[in-house]
Short mmCIF file of C-alpha atoms in Angstrom, two decimals:
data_model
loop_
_atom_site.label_atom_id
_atom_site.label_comp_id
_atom_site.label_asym_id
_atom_site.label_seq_id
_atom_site.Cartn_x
_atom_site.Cartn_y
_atom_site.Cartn_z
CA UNK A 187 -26.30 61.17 68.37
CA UNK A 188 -27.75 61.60 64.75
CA UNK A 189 -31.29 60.86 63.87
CA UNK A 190 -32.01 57.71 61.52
CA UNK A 191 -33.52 58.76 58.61
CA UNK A 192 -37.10 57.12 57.81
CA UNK A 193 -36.23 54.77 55.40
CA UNK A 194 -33.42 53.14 57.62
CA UNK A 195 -35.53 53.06 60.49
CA UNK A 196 -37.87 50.99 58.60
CA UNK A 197 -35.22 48.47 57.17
CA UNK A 198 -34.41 48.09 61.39
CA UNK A 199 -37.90 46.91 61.91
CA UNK A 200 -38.34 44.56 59.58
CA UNK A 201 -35.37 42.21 60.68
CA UNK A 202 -36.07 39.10 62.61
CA UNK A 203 -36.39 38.55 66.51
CA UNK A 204 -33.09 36.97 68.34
CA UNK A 205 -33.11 33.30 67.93
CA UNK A 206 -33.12 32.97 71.83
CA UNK A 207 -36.64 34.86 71.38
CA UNK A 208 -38.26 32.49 69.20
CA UNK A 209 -37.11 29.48 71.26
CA UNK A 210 -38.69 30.76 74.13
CA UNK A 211 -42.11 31.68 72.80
CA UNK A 212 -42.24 28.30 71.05
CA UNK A 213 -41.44 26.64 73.83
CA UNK A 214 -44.63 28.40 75.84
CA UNK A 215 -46.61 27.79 73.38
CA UNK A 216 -46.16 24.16 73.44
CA UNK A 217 -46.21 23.70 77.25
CA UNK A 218 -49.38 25.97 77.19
CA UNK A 219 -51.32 23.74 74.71
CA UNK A 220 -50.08 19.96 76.15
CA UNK A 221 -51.29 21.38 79.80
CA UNK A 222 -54.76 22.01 77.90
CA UNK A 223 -54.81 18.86 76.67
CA UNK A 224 -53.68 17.00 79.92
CA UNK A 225 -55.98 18.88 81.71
CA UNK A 226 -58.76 18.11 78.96
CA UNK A 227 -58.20 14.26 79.98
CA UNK A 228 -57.88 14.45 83.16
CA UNK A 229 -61.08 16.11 83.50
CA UNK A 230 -62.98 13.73 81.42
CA UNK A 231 -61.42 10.56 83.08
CA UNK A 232 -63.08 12.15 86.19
CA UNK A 233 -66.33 12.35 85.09
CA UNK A 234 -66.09 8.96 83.64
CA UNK A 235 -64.89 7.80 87.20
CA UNK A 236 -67.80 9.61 88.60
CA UNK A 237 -70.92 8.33 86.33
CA UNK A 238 -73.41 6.11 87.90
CA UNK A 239 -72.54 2.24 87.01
CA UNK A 240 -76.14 0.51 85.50
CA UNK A 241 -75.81 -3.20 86.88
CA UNK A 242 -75.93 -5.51 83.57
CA UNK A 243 -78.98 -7.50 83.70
CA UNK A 244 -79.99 -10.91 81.14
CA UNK A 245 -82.21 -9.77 78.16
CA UNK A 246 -85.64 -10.61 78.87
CA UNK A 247 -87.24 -13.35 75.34
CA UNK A 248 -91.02 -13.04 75.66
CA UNK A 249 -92.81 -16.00 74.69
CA UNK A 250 -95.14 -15.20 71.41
CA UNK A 251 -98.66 -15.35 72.44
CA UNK A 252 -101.01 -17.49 70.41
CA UNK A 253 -104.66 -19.19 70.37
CA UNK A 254 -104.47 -22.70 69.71
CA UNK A 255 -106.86 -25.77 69.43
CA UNK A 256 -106.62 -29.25 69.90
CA UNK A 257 -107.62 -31.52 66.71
CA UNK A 258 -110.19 -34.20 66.98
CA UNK A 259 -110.60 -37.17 65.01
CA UNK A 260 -112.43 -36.92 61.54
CA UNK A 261 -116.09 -38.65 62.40
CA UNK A 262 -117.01 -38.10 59.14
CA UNK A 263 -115.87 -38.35 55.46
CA UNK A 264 -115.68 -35.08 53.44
CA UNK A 265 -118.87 -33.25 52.69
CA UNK A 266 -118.86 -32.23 49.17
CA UNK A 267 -120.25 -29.41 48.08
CA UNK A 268 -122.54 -28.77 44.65
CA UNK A 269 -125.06 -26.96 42.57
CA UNK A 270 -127.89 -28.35 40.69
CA UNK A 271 -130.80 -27.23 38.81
CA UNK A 272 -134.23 -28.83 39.43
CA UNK A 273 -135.73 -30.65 36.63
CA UNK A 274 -139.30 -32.52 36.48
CA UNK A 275 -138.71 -36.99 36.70
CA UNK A 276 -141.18 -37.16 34.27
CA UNK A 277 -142.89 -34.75 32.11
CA UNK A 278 -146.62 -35.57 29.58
CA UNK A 279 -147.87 -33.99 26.94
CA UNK A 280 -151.66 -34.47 27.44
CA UNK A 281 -153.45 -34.80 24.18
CA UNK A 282 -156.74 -36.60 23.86
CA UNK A 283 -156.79 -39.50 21.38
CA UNK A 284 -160.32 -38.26 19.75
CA UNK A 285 -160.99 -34.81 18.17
CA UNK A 286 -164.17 -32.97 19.07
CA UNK A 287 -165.53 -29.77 20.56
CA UNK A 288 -164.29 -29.41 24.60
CA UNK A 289 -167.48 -29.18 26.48
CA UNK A 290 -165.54 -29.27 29.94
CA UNK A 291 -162.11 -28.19 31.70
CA UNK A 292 -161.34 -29.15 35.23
CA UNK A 293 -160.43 -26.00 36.65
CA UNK A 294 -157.40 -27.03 38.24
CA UNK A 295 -155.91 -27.17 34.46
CA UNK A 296 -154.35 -24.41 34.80
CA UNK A 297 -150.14 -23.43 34.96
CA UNK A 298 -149.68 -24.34 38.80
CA UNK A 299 -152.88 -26.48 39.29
CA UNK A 300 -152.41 -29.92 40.74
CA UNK A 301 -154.27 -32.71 39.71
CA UNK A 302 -154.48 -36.35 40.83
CA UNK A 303 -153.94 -39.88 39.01
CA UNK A 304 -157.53 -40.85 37.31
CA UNK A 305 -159.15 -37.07 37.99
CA UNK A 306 -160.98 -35.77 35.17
CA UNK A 307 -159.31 -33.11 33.07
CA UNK A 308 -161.59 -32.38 30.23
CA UNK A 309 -164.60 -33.94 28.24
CA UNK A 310 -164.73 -33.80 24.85
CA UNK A 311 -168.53 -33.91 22.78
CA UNK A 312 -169.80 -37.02 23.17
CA UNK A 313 -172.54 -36.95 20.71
CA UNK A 314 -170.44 -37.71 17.82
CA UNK A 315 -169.21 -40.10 19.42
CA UNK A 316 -172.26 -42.01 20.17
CA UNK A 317 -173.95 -41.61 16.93
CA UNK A 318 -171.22 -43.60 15.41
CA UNK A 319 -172.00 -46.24 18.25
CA UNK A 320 -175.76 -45.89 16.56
CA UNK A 321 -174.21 -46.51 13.52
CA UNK A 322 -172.34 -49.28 13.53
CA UNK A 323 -174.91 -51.01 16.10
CA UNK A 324 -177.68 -50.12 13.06
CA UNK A 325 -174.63 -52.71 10.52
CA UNK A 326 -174.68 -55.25 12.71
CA UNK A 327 -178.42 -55.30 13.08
CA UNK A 328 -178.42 -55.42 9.18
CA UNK A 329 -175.93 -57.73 9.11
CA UNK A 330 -177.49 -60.03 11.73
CA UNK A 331 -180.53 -60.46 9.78
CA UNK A 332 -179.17 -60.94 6.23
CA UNK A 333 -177.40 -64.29 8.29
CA UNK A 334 -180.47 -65.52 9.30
CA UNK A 335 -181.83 -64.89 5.85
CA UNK A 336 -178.68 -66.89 4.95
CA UNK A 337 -179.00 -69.68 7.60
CA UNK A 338 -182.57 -70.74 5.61
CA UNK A 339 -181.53 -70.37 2.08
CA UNK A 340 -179.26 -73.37 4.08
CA UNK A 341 -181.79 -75.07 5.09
CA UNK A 342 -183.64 -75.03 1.98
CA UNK A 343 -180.91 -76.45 -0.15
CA UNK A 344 -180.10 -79.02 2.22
CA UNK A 345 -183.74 -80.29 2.00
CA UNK A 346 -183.61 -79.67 -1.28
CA UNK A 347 -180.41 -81.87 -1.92
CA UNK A 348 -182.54 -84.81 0.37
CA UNK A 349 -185.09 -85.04 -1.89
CA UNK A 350 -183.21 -85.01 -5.00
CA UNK A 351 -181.38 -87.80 -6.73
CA UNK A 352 -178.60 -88.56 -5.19
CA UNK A 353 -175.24 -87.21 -6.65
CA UNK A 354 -171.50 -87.73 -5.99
CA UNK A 355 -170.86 -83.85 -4.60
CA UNK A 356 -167.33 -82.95 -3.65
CA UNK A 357 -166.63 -81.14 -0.86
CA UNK A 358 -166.30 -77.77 -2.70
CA UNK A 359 -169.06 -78.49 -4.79
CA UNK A 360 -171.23 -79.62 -1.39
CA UNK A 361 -169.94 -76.10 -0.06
CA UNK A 362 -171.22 -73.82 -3.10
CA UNK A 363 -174.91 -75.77 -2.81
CA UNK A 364 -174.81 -75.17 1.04
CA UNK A 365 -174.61 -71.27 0.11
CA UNK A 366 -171.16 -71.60 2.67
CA UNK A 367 -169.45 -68.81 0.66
CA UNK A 368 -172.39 -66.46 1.29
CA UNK A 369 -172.71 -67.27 4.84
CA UNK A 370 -168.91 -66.80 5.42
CA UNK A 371 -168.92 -63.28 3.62
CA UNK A 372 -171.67 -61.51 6.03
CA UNK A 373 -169.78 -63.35 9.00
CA UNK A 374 -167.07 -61.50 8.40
CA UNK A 375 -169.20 -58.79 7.51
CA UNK A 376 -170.47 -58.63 10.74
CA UNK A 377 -167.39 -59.23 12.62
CA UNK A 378 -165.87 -55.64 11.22
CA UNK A 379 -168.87 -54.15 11.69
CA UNK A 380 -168.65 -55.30 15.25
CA UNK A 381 -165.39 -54.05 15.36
CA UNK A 382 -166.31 -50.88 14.55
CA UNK A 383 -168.49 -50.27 17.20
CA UNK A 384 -166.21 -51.40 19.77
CA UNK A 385 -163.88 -48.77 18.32
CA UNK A 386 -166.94 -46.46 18.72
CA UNK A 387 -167.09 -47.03 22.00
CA UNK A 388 -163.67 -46.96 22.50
CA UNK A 389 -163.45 -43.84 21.62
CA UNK A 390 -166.30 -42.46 23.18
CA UNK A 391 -164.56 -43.38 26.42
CA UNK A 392 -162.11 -41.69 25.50
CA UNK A 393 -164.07 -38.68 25.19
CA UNK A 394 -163.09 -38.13 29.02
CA UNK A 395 -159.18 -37.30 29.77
CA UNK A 396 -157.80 -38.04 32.67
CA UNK A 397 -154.95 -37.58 34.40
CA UNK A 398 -152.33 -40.55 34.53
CA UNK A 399 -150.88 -39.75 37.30
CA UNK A 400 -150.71 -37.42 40.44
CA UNK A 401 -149.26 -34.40 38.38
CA UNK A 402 -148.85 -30.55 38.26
CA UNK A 403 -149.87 -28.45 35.52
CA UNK A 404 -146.84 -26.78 33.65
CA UNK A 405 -149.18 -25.32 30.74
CA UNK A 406 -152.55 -25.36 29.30
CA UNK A 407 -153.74 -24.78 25.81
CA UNK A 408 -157.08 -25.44 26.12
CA UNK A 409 -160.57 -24.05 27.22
CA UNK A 410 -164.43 -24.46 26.92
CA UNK A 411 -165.52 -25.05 23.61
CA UNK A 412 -162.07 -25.38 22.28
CA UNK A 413 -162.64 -27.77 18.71
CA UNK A 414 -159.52 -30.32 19.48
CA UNK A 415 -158.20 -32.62 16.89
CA UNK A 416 -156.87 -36.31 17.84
CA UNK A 417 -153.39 -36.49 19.56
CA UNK A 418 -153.34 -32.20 19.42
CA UNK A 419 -151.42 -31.12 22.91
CA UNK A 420 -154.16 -29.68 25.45
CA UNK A 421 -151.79 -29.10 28.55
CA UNK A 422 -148.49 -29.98 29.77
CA UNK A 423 -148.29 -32.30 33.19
CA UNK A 424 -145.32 -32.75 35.71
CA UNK A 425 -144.86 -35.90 37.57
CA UNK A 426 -145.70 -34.52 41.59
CA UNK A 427 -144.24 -37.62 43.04
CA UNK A 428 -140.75 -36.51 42.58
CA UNK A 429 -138.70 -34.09 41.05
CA UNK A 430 -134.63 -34.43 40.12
CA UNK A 431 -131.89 -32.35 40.82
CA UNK A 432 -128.86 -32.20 38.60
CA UNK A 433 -125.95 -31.72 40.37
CA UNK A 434 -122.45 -30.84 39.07
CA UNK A 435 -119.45 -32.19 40.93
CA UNK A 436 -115.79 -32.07 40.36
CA UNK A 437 -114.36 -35.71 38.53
CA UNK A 438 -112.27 -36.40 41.08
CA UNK A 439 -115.27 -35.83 43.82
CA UNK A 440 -116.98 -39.14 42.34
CA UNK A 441 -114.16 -41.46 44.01
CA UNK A 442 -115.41 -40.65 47.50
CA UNK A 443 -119.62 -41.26 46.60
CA UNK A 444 -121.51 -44.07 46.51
CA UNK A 445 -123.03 -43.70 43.66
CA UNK A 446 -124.65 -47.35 43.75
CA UNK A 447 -125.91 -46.88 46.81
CA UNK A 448 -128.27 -44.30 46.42
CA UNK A 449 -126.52 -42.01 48.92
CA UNK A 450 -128.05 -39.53 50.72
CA UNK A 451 -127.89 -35.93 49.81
CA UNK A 452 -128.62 -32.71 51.85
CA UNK A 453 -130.04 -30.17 49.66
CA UNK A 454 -130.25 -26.32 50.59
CA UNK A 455 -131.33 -23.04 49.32
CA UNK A 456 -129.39 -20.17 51.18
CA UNK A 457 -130.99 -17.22 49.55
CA UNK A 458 -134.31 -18.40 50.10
CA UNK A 459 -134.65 -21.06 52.68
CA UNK A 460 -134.37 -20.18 56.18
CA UNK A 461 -131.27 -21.14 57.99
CA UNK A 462 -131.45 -24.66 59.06
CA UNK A 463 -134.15 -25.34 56.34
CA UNK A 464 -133.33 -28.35 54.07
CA UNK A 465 -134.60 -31.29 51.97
CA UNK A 466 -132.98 -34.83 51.61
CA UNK A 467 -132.37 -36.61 48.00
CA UNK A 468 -130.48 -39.54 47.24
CA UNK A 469 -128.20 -40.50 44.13
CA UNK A 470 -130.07 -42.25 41.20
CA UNK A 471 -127.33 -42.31 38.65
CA UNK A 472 -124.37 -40.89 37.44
CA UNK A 473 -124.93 -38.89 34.08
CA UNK A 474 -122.83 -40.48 30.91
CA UNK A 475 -121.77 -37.05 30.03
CA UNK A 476 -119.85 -33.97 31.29
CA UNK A 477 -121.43 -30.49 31.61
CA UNK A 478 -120.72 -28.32 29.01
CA UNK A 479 -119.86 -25.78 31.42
CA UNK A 480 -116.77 -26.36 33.62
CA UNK A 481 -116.44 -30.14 32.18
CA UNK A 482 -118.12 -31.34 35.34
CA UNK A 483 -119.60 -34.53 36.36
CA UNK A 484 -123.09 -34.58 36.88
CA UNK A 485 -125.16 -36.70 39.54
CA UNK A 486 -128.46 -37.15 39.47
CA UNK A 487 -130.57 -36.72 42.09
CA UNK A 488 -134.07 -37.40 43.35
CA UNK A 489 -136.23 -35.52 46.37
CA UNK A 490 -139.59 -37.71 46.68
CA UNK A 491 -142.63 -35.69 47.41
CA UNK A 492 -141.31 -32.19 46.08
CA UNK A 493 -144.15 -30.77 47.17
CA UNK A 494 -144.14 -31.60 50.42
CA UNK A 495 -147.54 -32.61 50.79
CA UNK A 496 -147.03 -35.84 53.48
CA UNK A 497 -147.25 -35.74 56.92
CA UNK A 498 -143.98 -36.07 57.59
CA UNK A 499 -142.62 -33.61 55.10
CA UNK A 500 -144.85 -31.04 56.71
CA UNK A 501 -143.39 -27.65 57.26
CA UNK A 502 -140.59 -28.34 54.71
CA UNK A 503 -140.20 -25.75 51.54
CA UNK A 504 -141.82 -26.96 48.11
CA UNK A 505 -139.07 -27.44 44.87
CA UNK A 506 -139.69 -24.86 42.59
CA UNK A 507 -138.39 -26.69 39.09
CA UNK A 508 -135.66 -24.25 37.30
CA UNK A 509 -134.67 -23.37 41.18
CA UNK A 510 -130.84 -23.73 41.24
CA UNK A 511 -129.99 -25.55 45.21
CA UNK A 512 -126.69 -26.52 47.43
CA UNK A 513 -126.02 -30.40 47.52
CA UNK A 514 -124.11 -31.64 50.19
CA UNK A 515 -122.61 -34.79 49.82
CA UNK A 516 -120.90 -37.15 52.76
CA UNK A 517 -118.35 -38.42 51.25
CA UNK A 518 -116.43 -41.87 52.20
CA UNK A 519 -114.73 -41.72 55.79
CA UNK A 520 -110.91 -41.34 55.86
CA UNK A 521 -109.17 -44.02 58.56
CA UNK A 522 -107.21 -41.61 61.28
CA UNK A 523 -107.79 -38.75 59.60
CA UNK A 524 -108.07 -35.61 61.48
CA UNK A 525 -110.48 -32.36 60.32
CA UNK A 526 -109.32 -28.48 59.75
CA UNK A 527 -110.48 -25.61 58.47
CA UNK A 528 -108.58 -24.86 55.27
CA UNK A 529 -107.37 -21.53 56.69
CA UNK A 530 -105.31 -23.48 59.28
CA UNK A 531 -103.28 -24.38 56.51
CA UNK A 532 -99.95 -22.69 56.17
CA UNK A 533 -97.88 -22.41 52.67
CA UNK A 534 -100.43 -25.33 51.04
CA UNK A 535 -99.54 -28.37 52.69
CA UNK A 536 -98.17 -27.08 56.60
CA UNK A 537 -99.27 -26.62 60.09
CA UNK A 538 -97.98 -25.12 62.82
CA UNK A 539 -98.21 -27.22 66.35
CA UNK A 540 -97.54 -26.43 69.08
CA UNK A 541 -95.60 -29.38 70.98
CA UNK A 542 -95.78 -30.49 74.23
CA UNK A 543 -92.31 -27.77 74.87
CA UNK A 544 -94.39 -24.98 73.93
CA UNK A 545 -92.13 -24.27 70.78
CA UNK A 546 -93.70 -23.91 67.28
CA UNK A 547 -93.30 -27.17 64.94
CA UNK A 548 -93.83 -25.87 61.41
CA UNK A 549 -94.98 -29.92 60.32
CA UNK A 550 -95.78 -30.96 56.39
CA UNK A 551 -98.99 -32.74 56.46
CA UNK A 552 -100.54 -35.12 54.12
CA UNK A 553 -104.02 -33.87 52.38
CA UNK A 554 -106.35 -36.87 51.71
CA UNK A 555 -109.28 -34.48 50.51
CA UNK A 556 -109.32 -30.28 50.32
CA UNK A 557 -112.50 -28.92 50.42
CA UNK A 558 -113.72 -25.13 50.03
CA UNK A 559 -113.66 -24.54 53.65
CA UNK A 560 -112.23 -27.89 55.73
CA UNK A 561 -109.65 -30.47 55.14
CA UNK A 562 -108.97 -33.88 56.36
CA UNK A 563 -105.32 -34.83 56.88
CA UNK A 564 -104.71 -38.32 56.74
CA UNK A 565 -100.90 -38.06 57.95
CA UNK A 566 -98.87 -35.63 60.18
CA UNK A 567 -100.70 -34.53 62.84
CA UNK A 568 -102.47 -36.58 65.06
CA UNK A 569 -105.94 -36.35 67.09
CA UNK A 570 -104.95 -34.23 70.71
CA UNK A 571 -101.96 -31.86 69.27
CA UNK A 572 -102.50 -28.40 69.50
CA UNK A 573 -102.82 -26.45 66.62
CA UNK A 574 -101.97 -22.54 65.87
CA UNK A 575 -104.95 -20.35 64.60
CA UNK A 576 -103.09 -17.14 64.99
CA UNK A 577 -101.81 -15.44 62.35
CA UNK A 578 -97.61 -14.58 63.34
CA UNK A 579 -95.78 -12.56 60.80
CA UNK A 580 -92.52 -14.08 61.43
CA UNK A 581 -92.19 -17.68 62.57
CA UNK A 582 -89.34 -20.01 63.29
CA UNK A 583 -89.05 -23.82 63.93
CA UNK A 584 -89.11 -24.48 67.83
CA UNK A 585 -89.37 -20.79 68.57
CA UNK A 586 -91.03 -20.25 72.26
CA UNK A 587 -94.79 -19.67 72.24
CA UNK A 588 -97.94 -19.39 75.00
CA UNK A 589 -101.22 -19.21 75.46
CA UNK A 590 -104.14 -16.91 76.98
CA UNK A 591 -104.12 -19.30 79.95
CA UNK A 592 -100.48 -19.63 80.20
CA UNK A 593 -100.06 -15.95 80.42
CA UNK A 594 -102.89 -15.87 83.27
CA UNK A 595 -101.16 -18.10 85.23
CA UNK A 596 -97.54 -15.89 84.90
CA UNK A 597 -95.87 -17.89 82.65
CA UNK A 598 -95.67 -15.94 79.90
CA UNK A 599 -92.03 -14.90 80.21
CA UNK A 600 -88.92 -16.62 79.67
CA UNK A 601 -85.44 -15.31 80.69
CA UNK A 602 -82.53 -16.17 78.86
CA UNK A 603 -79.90 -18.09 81.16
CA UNK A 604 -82.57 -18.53 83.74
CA UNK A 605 -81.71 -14.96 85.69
CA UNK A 606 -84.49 -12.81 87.11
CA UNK A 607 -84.56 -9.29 85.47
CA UNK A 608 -82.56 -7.21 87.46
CA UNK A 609 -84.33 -4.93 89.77
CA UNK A 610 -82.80 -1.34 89.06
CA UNK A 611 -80.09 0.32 88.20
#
């Protein structure tokens, strides 16, 4: 048998297997991979056979928990709020009505000092004074005695006009003879020199000043031997019986005072006062104008005895005038109207409630007056109903909510369907 040579033996390998060869290995190769996969399935629907079975049990819906309170009747109008500066009732400029040299100064005339009605305050040199007294007493003596000189020149010429021959006088005529003229002329000389001295001793009694009224002393510019002319300002007095306050309050505040009435106002200081520490005012007018600050209305208000120097205002703080206090003002009441704190409020004008269900009721609510810190609802919620104070992020209208108490007493959960959470799996 001859030997191929390498280059046929090479074409022989490269042919293709039989056709019955390839049939076969396909045919392997499919039943191979299909048992793979069978097996595959059949393996995994076993395990999923034999996995442990978790018994379905309701979802549990926790009710949210909130604080609450119940709203009470309003038994009180709105309390409105202000600041006012206080301002002296009634302020003099003492000046004496006489000029002289000031030989005295009550001591108490002094910024601060505190006088009483009628108390001296200073004495002005009365020697002046009372040498024009002299004076005009000295003219009227003069004066005096040139009349009587004049009353017997009268009698003289009407003895004189006796004895003579009758003669048909008129009444002017009858008058000149008399010396009537004369007479009149140092009558009425007399009279203003009488005057004058009564002005003399008007003003040396005004030589003393008082004071017109209980008063405190704001300023002084005067002192001991001082040379003061007439009407020149000495000192500068406060009315002590009371002082005002002028309070500013919003325009549409004044619809719930009594201005009229001379309502009652609580005033404060917080930065000074101690807590608790007040005085009481009440309303004397309403100011024509607005402040020119804010456009705000002003009331005006007055504290009797500022100082505080009664009995019964004993222990209470002096006014200080240019202090700058809290007004509080109770304003008309509001029929059914319940009270709560502004930050109760939800979106402007809502509440939450919670109703007699325990679900949320997010209510609108009508708001007869909004103060800084409180409001007073007029309509939509009523004097028992429970109230939300808690803050929720998310709320919904009749979602399920509880209380502290509720949750004590192991009602805090609620199961959906009514189905107790299931055990176990």
């Amino acid at each position: 048998m001859s030997q191929l040579r390498p280059l046929e033996r090479e074409t022989e390998e490269m042919q293709p297997a039989p056709l019955w060869h390839r049939t076969v290995a396909f045919v392997l190769k499919s039943v191979i991979a299909i048992a793979i996969v069978a097996g595959a399935a059949y393996a995994a629907r076993e395990i999923m056979l034999s996995a442990p079975v978790a018994d379905r049990s309701p979802r549990e819906r926790v009710a949210r928990l909130v604080e609450v309170t119940a709203v009470e009747p309003a038994t009180q109008g709105p309390v409105i709020e202000a600041w006012g500066e206080v301002v002296a009732r009634r302020t003099l400029s003492l000046s004496p009505e006489v000029g002289g040299r000031v030989e005295w100064v009550n001591p108490a005339l002094t910024p601060g000092g505190r006088v009483e009605a009628g108390e001296e305050l200073l004495r002005i040199d009365e020697r002046n004074l009372a040498l024009e007294i002299a004076r005009a007493e000295a003219a009227i003596a003069q004066i005096e005695a040139r009349i009587r000189i004049e009353e017997g020149q009268q009698q003289r010429a009407e003895r004189d006009l006796e004895r003579g021959t009758p003669l048909e006088l008129t009444e002017e005529q009858r008058a000149l003879v008399m010396r009537a003229p004369q007479k009149a002329a140092l009558e009425g000389e007399l009279a203003a020199a009488e005057a004058t001295r009564d002005e003399a001793e008007l003003a040396l009694s005004k030589a003393v000043v008082r004071a017109p009224f209980d008063a405190l002393v704001q300023s002084d510019q005067v002192a001991e031997g001082t040379t003061l002319s007439a009407n020149a300002e000495a000192a500068s007095l406060v009315a002590a019986d009371a002082f005002r306050v002028k309070l500013a309050v919003p325009v549409t505040a004044l619809d719930w005072i009594d201005i009229d009435d001379g309502q009652t106002v609580r005033l404060t200081q917080p930065d000074s006062w101690a807590e608790g520490t007040f005085r009481e005012g009440h309303v004397e007018r309403l100011a024509p104008g607005l402040t020119d600050t804010g456009r705000m209305a002003e009331l005006i208000v007055a504290v009797p005895d500022p100082l505080a120097l009664s009995a019964e205002k004993a222990g209470k703080p002096p006014l200080l005038i240019g202090s700058f206090l809290r007004g509080e003002i109770e304003g008309r009441a509001v029929e059914d109207a319940v009270a709560l704190p502004r930050a109760w409020l939800r979106d402007g004008a809502q509440v939450w409630v919670m109703n007699d269900e325990d679900r949320l009721e997010i209510r609108d609510v009508t708001i007869a007056w909004r103060g800084a810190d409180t409001v007073l609802i007029s309509d939509g919620l009523a004097p028992g109903e429970r109230v939300v104070t808690t803050h929720l992020a998310v709320v919904a209208d009749g979602m399920e909510l509880r209380t502290g108490d509720q949750s004590d007493a192991g009602g805090g959960a609620m199961v959906e369907g009514g189905a107790e959470p299931a055990a176990g799996g």
